[in-house]
Amino acid sequence: MNNHHQRIVKITGELREGKFEIKISHWKLLIETNRYYEIKPENGVVKRIYKEKLNTVYDETKSYVNGFLSCSAYCNEERINDMHIEILKLLQLKIKTYINELQLNQRAIDRYSLSG
C-alpha cells in the first residue's frame, strides 16, 4: 500500500491588494495508511493529512485585513488544475459574501443617518 514515489502537492491561492498568486509546494509521501498520509515538505515538519481531506479547499483567512485572502488544498499532482479552479471559486465566493455584508451594513448606516 505504500507508494513512496507518489507526490502530494499543496496549492495555495492568495489575494493581496489587487494581486492574485498561486503557490505550489511539493510534499514527499512518507507513509500511507487506510485513513491518512504522512507527508513532509522539502524543508519542514511531517504533517498528517486524512484521506477524506485530500482534494478539499480550505479557507485560511482568519480575518479580512489589508486586502488579504488565502485558501489552500493538498492534492495529488494530477489534480493541481482542478484545485486551482476550486480555489478561485472559493475566493470569488468569499469576496461576494464580504461585498453583500458590506452593502447590508451600508444600508443600515444610510437608514440611521436619514432617520437621525
CSV table of C-alpha atoms in Angstrom, one decimal:
chain,number,residue,atom,x,y,z
A,1,MET,CA,0.0,0.0,0.0
A,2,ASN,CA,2.9,2.4,0.5
A,3,ASN,CA,3.9,4.4,-2.6
A,4,HIS,CA,6.9,6.5,-1.8
A,5,HIS,CA,7.1,7.8,-5.3
A,6,GLN,CA,3.7,9.5,-5.1
A,7,ARG,CA,3.9,13.2,-4.6
A,8,ILE,CA,1.4,15.3,-2.7
A,9,VAL,CA,1.2,19.0,-3.6
A,10,LYS,CA,-0.1,21.9,-1.5
A,11,ILE,CA,-1.6,24.6,-3.7
A,12,THR,CA,-2.3,27.9,-2.1
A,13,GLY,CA,-4.1,30.9,-3.7
A,14,GLU,CA,-3.6,34.3,-2.3
A,15,LEU,CA,-5.2,37.6,-3.0
A,16,ARG,CA,-3.3,40.6,-1.6
A,17,GLU,CA,-4.1,44.2,-2.5
A,18,GLY,CA,-5.3,43.5,-6.1
A,19,LYS,CA,-2.8,40.8,-6.9
A,20,PHE,CA,-3.6,37.1,-7.2
A,21,GLU,CA,-0.8,34.5,-6.8
A,22,ILE,CA,-0.8,30.7,-6.8
A,23,LYS,CA,1.9,28.9,-4.8
A,24,ILE,CA,2.7,25.2,-5.3
A,25,SER,CA,4.8,23.2,-2.9
A,26,HIS,CA,5.7,19.6,-3.2
A,27,TRP,CA,5.5,17.2,-0.3
A,28,LYS,CA,7.0,13.8,-0.1
A,29,LEU,CA,4.8,10.9,0.9
A,30,LEU,CA,6.3,9.1,3.8
A,31,ILE,CA,3.6,6.7,5.0
A,32,GLU,CA,0.2,5.8,3.6
A,33,THR,CA,-2.4,4.0,5.7
A,34,ASN,CA,-6.1,3.3,5.1
A,35,ARG,CA,-7.0,6.6,6.8
A,36,TYR,CA,-4.2,9.1,6.2
A,37,TYR,CA,-1.0,10.1,4.5
A,38,GLU,CA,2.1,11.3,6.4
A,39,ILE,CA,3.8,13.9,4.2
A,40,LYS,CA,6.8,16.1,4.6
A,41,PRO,CA,7.9,19.2,2.7
A,42,GLU,CA,11.4,19.6,1.4
A,43,ASN,CA,12.2,21.8,4.5
A,44,GLY,CA,9.8,21.4,7.4
A,45,VAL,CA,8.0,19.0,9.7
A,46,VAL,CA,5.9,15.9,9.0
A,47,LYS,CA,2.2,16.5,8.6
A,48,ARG,CA,-0.7,14.0,8.7
A,49,ILE,CA,-3.4,14.5,6.0
A,50,TYR,CA,-6.5,12.4,6.3
A,51,LYS,CA,-7.6,10.9,3.0
A,52,GLU,CA,-11.0,12.5,3.1
A,53,LYS,CA,-9.4,15.9,3.3
A,54,LEU,CA,-7.2,15.5,0.2
A,55,ASN,CA,-8.5,17.5,-2.8
A,56,THR,CA,-10.5,19.8,-0.5
A,57,VAL,CA,-10.1,23.5,-0.5
A,58,TYR,CA,-9.8,25.2,2.9
A,59,ASP,CA,-10.1,28.9,3.7
A,60,GLU,CA,-7.0,30.1,5.5
A,61,THR,CA,-8.1,33.7,6.0
A,62,LYS,CA,-8.8,34.2,9.7
A,63,SER,CA,-9.9,37.7,9.2
A,64,TYR,CA,-10.0,40.1,6.3
A,65,VAL,CA,-7.2,42.5,6.9
A,66,ASN,CA,-5.2,44.7,4.5
A,67,GLY,CA,-6.9,43.2,1.4
A,68,PHE,CA,-5.6,39.7,2.1
A,69,LEU,CA,-7.5,36.5,1.4
A,70,SER,CA,-6.0,33.0,1.2
A,71,CYS,CA,-7.1,29.4,0.8
A,72,SER,CA,-5.3,26.1,0.0
A,73,ALA,CA,-5.6,22.4,-0.7
A,74,TYR,CA,-3.5,19.3,-0.6
A,75,CYS,CA,-3.9,17.2,-3.7
A,76,ASN,CA,-2.2,14.7,-6.0
A,77,GLU,CA,-0.1,16.3,-8.7
A,78,GLU,CA,-2.7,15.4,-11.4
A,79,ARG,CA,-5.4,17.4,-9.6
A,80,ILE,CA,-3.5,20.8,-9.5
A,81,ASN,CA,-5.6,22.4,-12.2
A,82,ASP,CA,-8.9,21.2,-10.6
A,83,MET,CA,-7.8,22.6,-7.2
A,84,HIS,CA,-6.7,25.9,-8.9
A,85,ILE,CA,-10.3,26.3,-10.2
A,86,GLU,CA,-11.8,25.4,-6.8
A,87,ILE,CA,-9.5,27.9,-5.1
A,88,LEU,CA,-10.6,30.6,-7.5
A,89,LYS,CA,-14.3,29.7,-6.9
A,90,LEU,CA,-13.9,29.8,-3.1
A,91,LEU,CA,-12.1,33.2,-3.2
A,92,GLN,CA,-14.8,34.6,-5.5
A,93,LEU,CA,-17.5,33.4,-3.1
A,94,LYS,CA,-15.7,35.0,-0.1
A,95,ILE,CA,-15.5,38.3,-2.0
A,96,LYS,CA,-19.2,38.2,-2.9
A,97,THR,CA,-20.1,37.4,0.7
A,98,TYR,CA,-18.0,40.3,2.0
A,99,ILE,CA,-19.5,42.7,-0.6
A,100,ASN,CA,-23.0,41.6,0.3
A,101,GLU,CA,-22.3,42.1,4.1
A,102,LEU,CA,-20.8,45.5,3.5
A,103,GLN,CA,-23.7,46.6,1.4
A,104,LEU,CA,-26.1,45.4,4.1
A,105,ASN,CA,-24.2,47.4,6.7
A,106,GLN,CA,-24.0,50.4,4.4
A,107,ARG,CA,-27.8,50.3,4.1
A,108,ALA,CA,-28.2,50.2,7.9
A,109,ILE,CA,-26.0,53.3,8.2
A,110,ASP,CA,-27.9,55.1,5.4
A,111,ARG,CA,-31.2,54.3,7.2
A,112,TYR,CA,-29.8,55.5,10.5
A,113,SER,CA,-28.4,58.8,9.1
A,114,LEU,CA,-31.6,59.5,7.3
A,115,SER,CA,-33.7,59.0,10.4
A,116,GLY,CA,-31.4,60.8,12.7
